[in-house]
Amino acid sequence: MSRRALAGPPQNTNRFAMHDVLSRTKPISADTRIRITARDVNVFYGATQAIRTISMDIPDCAVTAFIGPSGCGKSTFLRCFNRMNDTIEGARVEGRIEIDGEDIYTPDLDVVELRARIGMVFQKPNPFPKSIFDNVAYGPRIHGLVRTRGETEEVVERSLQRAGLWKEVKDRLHEPGTGLSGGQQQRLCIARAIAVGPEVILMDEPCSALDPIATAVIEELIDELRTNYTIVLVTHSMQQAARVSQKTAFFHLGKLIEYGDTEQVFTRPAERQTEDYISGKIG
Ligand SMILES: Nc1ncnc2c1ncn2[C@@H]1O[C@H](COP(=O)(O)OP(=O)(O)OP(=O)(O)O)[C@@H](O)[C@H]1O
Ligand SMILES: [Mg+2]
């Protein structure tokens, strides 16, 4: 064995390895439609400010990755897009957020309807304590999107197909969703989110509880879904951000430090703090 092998891998090779990974994601074209516009957004938990005057344009039909050290505000900022912070006591959101030009913080907005349009997938798969079928059928039923059993079956099958789960569950649709493996449960949660025909899918570390094989399946799915959806993905994995996203936003201490094409952010970061983070010096 060589001395090099004994000494282990050299430090801070992330950026070089990243080149190979990045060759798969291409920057999106400049004329891509903007789906979400955030302007001067501040978020407070009581007296503590978690998000500091962030403005950002998020494109349609692309994956935008949020990266940054723990506690920097990724989840807090993500939750602004479907008003999930409204459900947290003491949380206050300031600034303006528009989806397709519509201000989502107007007082008369129907928040339940908004959360159907802006689906969310969480770190820990959280199927309802219901059958696989009913997990997916629930949203379309309560939002009045299906009228007959036939329509419901069609939506359930289509959503499970799109989530890449149909083949594995088609013979056990009436078994509990909680009986699936972690990776299958996460795909079930994605099927549940897409069943109501959302415009945007927010994903907060959707693979962090999964093994590498299940992670690869979800990443493939995210890549497919982006042809029709706006996806915002929080991840702690630099490799994952580089593999699946077209835009990357780096946050630090509640501030947006850098936002650009993923390829640029990982290979030619404009900010020293970004470089330090992606090369493993901070965080
Ligand atoms: N419900 C809450 N009440 C009070 N403070 C909160 C709450 N949620 C988050 N915070 C604080 O807001 C800041 C941002 O937290 P947030 O969860 O958005 O970070 P994050 O980047 O998602 O971190 P992680 O990578 O660990 O998930 C942190 O300082 C955190 O302690
Ligand atoms: Mg978080």
PDB file of C-alpha atoms in Angstrom, residues 117-282:
ATOM      1  CA  ARG A 117     -50.503  24.781  -4.566  1.00  0.00           C
ATOM      2  CA  ILE A 118     -47.196  24.828  -2.749  1.00  0.00           C
ATOM      3  CA  GLY A 119     -46.595  21.243  -1.641  1.00  0.00           C
ATOM      4  CA  MET A 120     -44.046  20.309   0.980  1.00  0.00           C
ATOM      5  CA  VAL A 121     -41.967  17.217   1.652  1.00  0.00           C
ATOM      6  CA  PHE A 122     -40.205  16.967   4.995  1.00  0.00           C
ATOM      7  CA  GLN A 123     -36.981  15.455   6.258  1.00  0.00           C
ATOM      8  CA  LYS A 124     -38.719  12.578   7.986  1.00  0.00           C
ATOM      9  CA  PRO A 125     -41.313  10.847   5.826  1.00  0.00           C
ATOM     10  CA  ASN A 126     -44.657  11.465   7.520  1.00  0.00           C
ATOM     11  CA  PRO A 127     -47.379   9.341   5.907  1.00  0.00           C
ATOM     12  CA  PHE A 128     -50.821   9.649   7.476  1.00  0.00           C
ATOM     13  CA  PRO A 129     -51.907   6.628   9.532  1.00  0.00           C
ATOM     14  CA  LYS A 130     -54.009   5.510   6.583  1.00  0.00           C
ATOM     15  CA  SER A 131     -53.675   3.154   3.648  1.00  0.00           C
ATOM     16  CA  ILE A 132     -51.271   3.875   0.787  1.00  0.00           C
ATOM     17  CA  PHE A 133     -54.298   4.654  -1.392  1.00  0.00           C
ATOM     18  CA  ASP A 134     -55.887   7.009   1.119  1.00  0.00           C
ATOM     19  CA  ASN A 135     -52.618   8.851   1.741  1.00  0.00           C
ATOM     20  CA  VAL A 136     -52.615   9.913  -1.894  1.00  0.00           C
ATOM     21  CA  ALA A 137     -56.405  10.278  -2.265  1.00  0.00           C
ATOM     22  CA  TYR A 138     -56.806  12.480   0.820  1.00  0.00           C
ATOM     23  CA  GLY A 139     -55.692  15.795  -0.718  1.00  0.00           C
ATOM     24  CA  PRO A 140     -57.650  15.491  -3.992  1.00  0.00           C
ATOM     25  CA  ARG A 141     -60.758  14.560  -1.957  1.00  0.00           C
ATOM     26  CA  ILE A 142     -60.620  17.443   0.542  1.00  0.00           C
ATOM     27  CA  HIS A 143     -59.850  19.936  -2.213  1.00  0.00           C
ATOM     28  CA  GLY A 144     -62.760  18.647  -4.298  1.00  0.00           C
ATOM     29  CA  LEU A 145     -60.534  17.672  -7.219  1.00  0.00           C
ATOM     30  CA  VAL A 146     -62.155  14.251  -7.648  1.00  0.00           C
ATOM     31  CA  ARG A 147     -65.836  13.335  -7.705  1.00  0.00           C
ATOM     32  CA  THR A 148     -66.022   9.627  -8.397  1.00  0.00           C
ATOM     33  CA  ARG A 149     -64.184   6.532  -7.262  1.00  0.00           C
ATOM     34  CA  GLY A 150     -62.863   6.139 -10.807  1.00  0.00           C
ATOM     35  CA  GLU A 151     -61.394   9.648 -10.813  1.00  0.00           C
ATOM     36  CA  THR A 152     -59.825   9.053  -7.423  1.00  0.00           C
ATOM     37  CA  GLU A 153     -58.247   5.802  -8.572  1.00  0.00           C
ATOM     38  CA  GLU A 154     -56.891   7.548 -11.625  1.00  0.00           C
ATOM     39  CA  VAL A 155     -55.267  10.356  -9.615  1.00  0.00           C
ATOM     40  CA  VAL A 156     -53.814   7.889  -7.116  1.00  0.00           C
ATOM     41  CA  GLU A 157     -52.296   5.736  -9.845  1.00  0.00           C
ATOM     42  CA  ARG A 158     -50.935   8.705 -11.788  1.00  0.00           C
ATOM     43  CA  SER A 159     -49.357  10.272  -8.692  1.00  0.00           C
ATOM     44  CA  LEU A 160     -47.769   7.003  -7.590  1.00  0.00           C
ATOM     45  CA  GLN A 161     -46.505   6.457 -11.132  1.00  0.00           C
ATOM     46  CA  ARG A 162     -44.922   9.910 -11.184  1.00  0.00           C
ATOM     47  CA  ALA A 163     -43.368   9.330  -7.787  1.00  0.00           C
ATOM     48  CA  GLY A 164     -41.843   6.106  -9.093  1.00  0.00           C
ATOM     49  CA  LEU A 165     -43.668   3.990  -6.523  1.00  0.00           C
ATOM     50  CA  TRP A 166     -46.567   2.456  -8.453  1.00  0.00           C
ATOM     51  CA  LYS A 167     -44.916  -0.829  -9.389  1.00  0.00           C
ATOM     52  CA  GLU A 168     -43.838  -1.468  -5.817  1.00  0.00           C
ATOM     53  CA  VAL A 169     -47.239  -0.805  -4.228  1.00  0.00           C
ATOM     54  CA  LYS A 170     -49.929  -1.519  -6.821  1.00  0.00           C
ATOM     55  CA  ASP A 171     -50.811  -4.851  -5.211  1.00  0.00           C
ATOM     56  CA  ARG A 172     -50.891  -3.488  -1.659  1.00  0.00           C
ATOM     57  CA  LEU A 173     -52.688  -0.168  -2.007  1.00  0.00           C
ATOM     58  CA  HIS A 174     -54.896  -0.868   0.990  1.00  0.00           C
ATOM     59  CA  GLU A 175     -52.067  -1.625   3.370  1.00  0.00           C
ATOM     60  CA  PRO A 176     -50.900   1.123   5.755  1.00  0.00           C
ATOM     61  CA  GLY A 177     -48.510   3.719   4.322  1.00  0.00           C
ATOM     62  CA  THR A 178     -46.464   3.459   7.495  1.00  0.00           C
ATOM     63  CA  GLY A 179     -45.624  -0.157   6.591  1.00  0.00           C
ATOM     64  CA  LEU A 180     -43.410   0.918   3.679  1.00  0.00           C
ATOM     65  CA  SER A 181     -39.628   1.322   3.846  1.00  0.00           C
ATOM     66  CA  GLY A 182     -38.251   4.804   4.570  1.00  0.00           C
ATOM     67  CA  GLY A 183     -37.446   5.483   0.912  1.00  0.00           C
ATOM     68  CA  GLN A 184     -40.856   4.211  -0.184  1.00  0.00           C
ATOM     69  CA  GLN A 185     -42.562   6.352   2.468  1.00  0.00           C
ATOM     70  CA  GLN A 186     -40.723   9.399   1.179  1.00  0.00           C
ATOM     71  CA  ARG A 187     -41.879   8.637  -2.386  1.00  0.00           C
ATOM     72  CA  LEU A 188     -45.395   8.178  -0.990  1.00  0.00           C
ATOM     73  CA  CYS A 189     -45.149  11.646   0.560  1.00  0.00           C
ATOM     74  CA  ILE A 190     -44.010  13.011  -2.807  1.00  0.00           C
ATOM     75  CA  ALA A 191     -46.966  11.238  -4.500  1.00  0.00           C
ATOM     76  CA  ARG A 192     -49.247  12.794  -1.885  1.00  0.00           C
ATOM     77  CA  ALA A 193     -47.803  16.245  -2.577  1.00  0.00           C
ATOM     78  CA  ILE A 194     -48.162  15.973  -6.365  1.00  0.00           C
ATOM     79  CA  ALA A 195     -51.681  14.431  -6.212  1.00  0.00           C
ATOM     80  CA  VAL A 196     -53.236  17.873  -5.698  1.00  0.00           C
ATOM     81  CA  GLY A 197     -51.473  19.325  -8.741  1.00  0.00           C
ATOM     82  CA  PRO A 198     -49.134  21.766  -6.978  1.00  0.00           C
ATOM     83  CA  GLU A 199     -47.141  24.436  -8.792  1.00  0.00           C
ATOM     84  CA  VAL A 200     -44.215  24.351  -6.422  1.00  0.00           C
ATOM     85  CA  ILE A 201     -42.715  21.551  -4.318  1.00  0.00           C
ATOM     86  CA  LEU A 202     -40.689  22.509  -1.265  1.00  0.00           C
ATOM     87  CA  MET A 203     -38.385  19.801   0.044  1.00  0.00           C
ATOM     88  CA  ASP A 204     -36.616  20.150   3.365  1.00  0.00           C
ATOM     89  CA  GLU A 205     -33.753  17.630   3.462  1.00  0.00           C
ATOM     90  CA  PRO A 206     -35.919  14.932   1.865  1.00  0.00           C
ATOM     91  CA  CYS A 207     -33.122  12.366   1.727  1.00  0.00           C
ATOM     92  CA  SER A 208     -31.388  12.857   5.032  1.00  0.00           C
ATOM     93  CA  ALA A 209     -33.134   9.851   6.606  1.00  0.00           C
ATOM     94  CA  LEU A 210     -32.499   7.611   3.590  1.00  0.00           C
ATOM     95  CA  ASP A 211     -29.759   5.210   2.528  1.00  0.00           C
ATOM     96  CA  PRO A 212     -27.702   5.935  -0.622  1.00  0.00           C
ATOM     97  CA  ILE A 213     -29.869   3.743  -2.866  1.00  0.00           C
ATOM     98  CA  ALA A 214     -33.154   5.306  -1.749  1.00  0.00           C
ATOM     99  CA  THR A 215     -31.458   8.723  -2.027  1.00  0.00           C
ATOM    100  CA  ALA A 216     -30.461   8.021  -5.627  1.00  0.00           C
ATOM    101  CA  VAL A 217     -34.068   7.068  -6.452  1.00  0.00           C
ATOM    102  CA  ILE A 218     -35.403  10.309  -4.938  1.00  0.00           C
ATOM    103  CA  GLU A 219     -32.743  12.394  -6.709  1.00  0.00           C
ATOM    104  CA  GLU A 220     -33.712  10.834 -10.023  1.00  0.00           C
ATOM    105  CA  LEU A 221     -37.327  11.625  -9.270  1.00  0.00           C
ATOM    106  CA  ILE A 222     -36.517  15.244  -8.375  1.00  0.00           C
ATOM    107  CA  ASP A 223     -34.675  15.570 -11.673  1.00  0.00           C
ATOM    108  CA  GLU A 224     -37.721  14.256 -13.550  1.00  0.00           C
ATOM    109  CA  LEU A 225     -40.213  16.373 -11.626  1.00  0.00           C
ATOM    110  CA  ARG A 226     -38.425  19.580 -12.478  1.00  0.00           C
ATOM    111  CA  THR A 227     -39.700  19.430 -16.047  1.00  0.00           C
ATOM    112  CA  ASN A 228     -43.132  20.359 -14.660  1.00  0.00           C
ATOM    113  CA  TYR A 229     -42.556  21.902 -11.269  1.00  0.00           C
ATOM    114  CA  THR A 230     -40.660  24.555  -9.422  1.00  0.00           C
ATOM    115  CA  ILE A 231     -38.636  22.705  -6.813  1.00  0.00           C
ATOM    116  CA  VAL A 232     -36.862  24.223  -3.838  1.00  0.00           C
ATOM    117  CA  LEU A 233     -34.627  21.746  -2.054  1.00  0.00           C
ATOM    118  CA  VAL A 234     -32.880  22.226   1.276  1.00  0.00           C
ATOM    119  CA  THR A 235     -29.893  19.939   1.584  1.00  0.00           C
ATOM    120  CA  HIS A 236     -26.839  19.424   3.756  1.00  0.00           C
ATOM    121  CA  SER A 237     -25.209  17.422   0.998  1.00  0.00           C
ATOM    122  CA  MET A 238     -23.021  19.460  -1.325  1.00  0.00           C
ATOM    123  CA  GLN A 239     -22.936  16.499  -3.671  1.00  0.00           C
ATOM    124  CA  GLN A 240     -26.706  16.377  -3.787  1.00  0.00           C
ATOM    125  CA  ALA A 241     -27.012  20.104  -4.471  1.00  0.00           C
ATOM    126  CA  ALA A 242     -24.466  19.729  -7.267  1.00  0.00           C
ATOM    127  CA  ARG A 243     -26.153  16.646  -8.680  1.00  0.00           C
ATOM    128  CA  VAL A 244     -29.740  17.829  -8.855  1.00  0.00           C
ATOM    129  CA  SER A 245     -29.972  21.613  -8.736  1.00  0.00           C
ATOM    130  CA  GLN A 246     -29.599  24.281 -11.387  1.00  0.00           C
ATOM    131  CA  LYS A 247     -29.530  27.192  -8.923  1.00  0.00           C
ATOM    132  CA  THR A 248     -27.868  27.266  -5.519  1.00  0.00           C
ATOM    133  CA  ALA A 249     -28.375  29.694  -2.659  1.00  0.00           C
ATOM    134  CA  PHE A 250     -25.860  29.766   0.179  1.00  0.00           C
ATOM    135  CA  PHE A 251     -27.100  31.100   3.520  1.00  0.00           C
ATOM    136  CA  HIS A 252     -25.115  32.034   6.596  1.00  0.00           C
ATOM    137  CA  LEU A 253     -26.450  33.419   9.891  1.00  0.00           C
ATOM    138  CA  GLY A 254     -29.793  34.367   8.372  1.00  0.00           C
ATOM    139  CA  LYS A 255     -28.291  36.125   5.363  1.00  0.00           C
ATOM    140  CA  LEU A 256     -28.244  35.119   1.730  1.00  0.00           C
ATOM    141  CA  ILE A 257     -24.535  35.219   0.993  1.00  0.00           C
ATOM    142  CA  GLU A 258     -24.568  34.017  -2.591  1.00  0.00           C
ATOM    143  CA  TYR A 259     -27.116  32.898  -5.161  1.00  0.00           C
ATOM    144  CA  GLY A 260     -26.340  31.797  -8.682  1.00  0.00           C
ATOM    145  CA  ASP A 261     -26.099  28.964 -11.174  1.00  0.00           C
ATOM    146  CA  THR A 262     -25.092  25.814  -9.299  1.00  0.00           C
ATOM    147  CA  GLU A 263     -22.109  25.271 -11.544  1.00  0.00           C
ATOM    148  CA  GLN A 264     -20.792  28.761 -10.841  1.00  0.00           C
ATOM    149  CA  VAL A 265     -21.445  28.619  -7.086  1.00  0.00           C
ATOM    150  CA  PHE A 266     -19.560  25.337  -6.742  1.00  0.00           C
ATOM    151  CA  THR A 267     -16.693  25.972  -9.106  1.00  0.00           C
ATOM    152  CA  ARG A 268     -16.239  29.754  -9.025  1.00  0.00           C
ATOM    153  CA  PRO A 269     -17.948  31.050  -5.872  1.00  0.00           C
ATOM    154  CA  ALA A 270     -18.030  34.836  -5.773  1.00  0.00           C
ATOM    155  CA  GLU A 271     -17.836  34.990  -1.993  1.00  0.00           C
ATOM    156  CA  ARG A 272     -15.107  33.751   0.301  1.00  0.00           C
ATOM    157  CA  GLN A 273     -17.697  32.441   2.793  1.00  0.00           C
ATOM    158  CA  THR A 274     -19.265  30.250   0.109  1.00  0.00           C
ATOM    159  CA  GLU A 275     -15.890  28.885  -0.851  1.00  0.00           C
ATOM    160  CA  ASP A 276     -15.062  28.122   2.783  1.00  0.00           C
ATOM    161  CA  TYR A 277     -18.363  26.315   3.247  1.00  0.00           C
ATOM    162  CA  ILE A 278     -18.274  24.177   0.135  1.00  0.00           C
ATOM    163  CA  SER A 279     -14.661  23.258   0.732  1.00  0.00           C
ATOM    164  CA  GLY A 280     -15.535  22.159   4.255  1.00  0.00           C
ATOM    165  CA  LYS A 281     -13.760  24.915   6.189  1.00  0.00           C
ATOM    166  CA  ILE A 282     -16.929  26.179   7.921  1.00  0.00           C
TER     167      ILE A 282
END
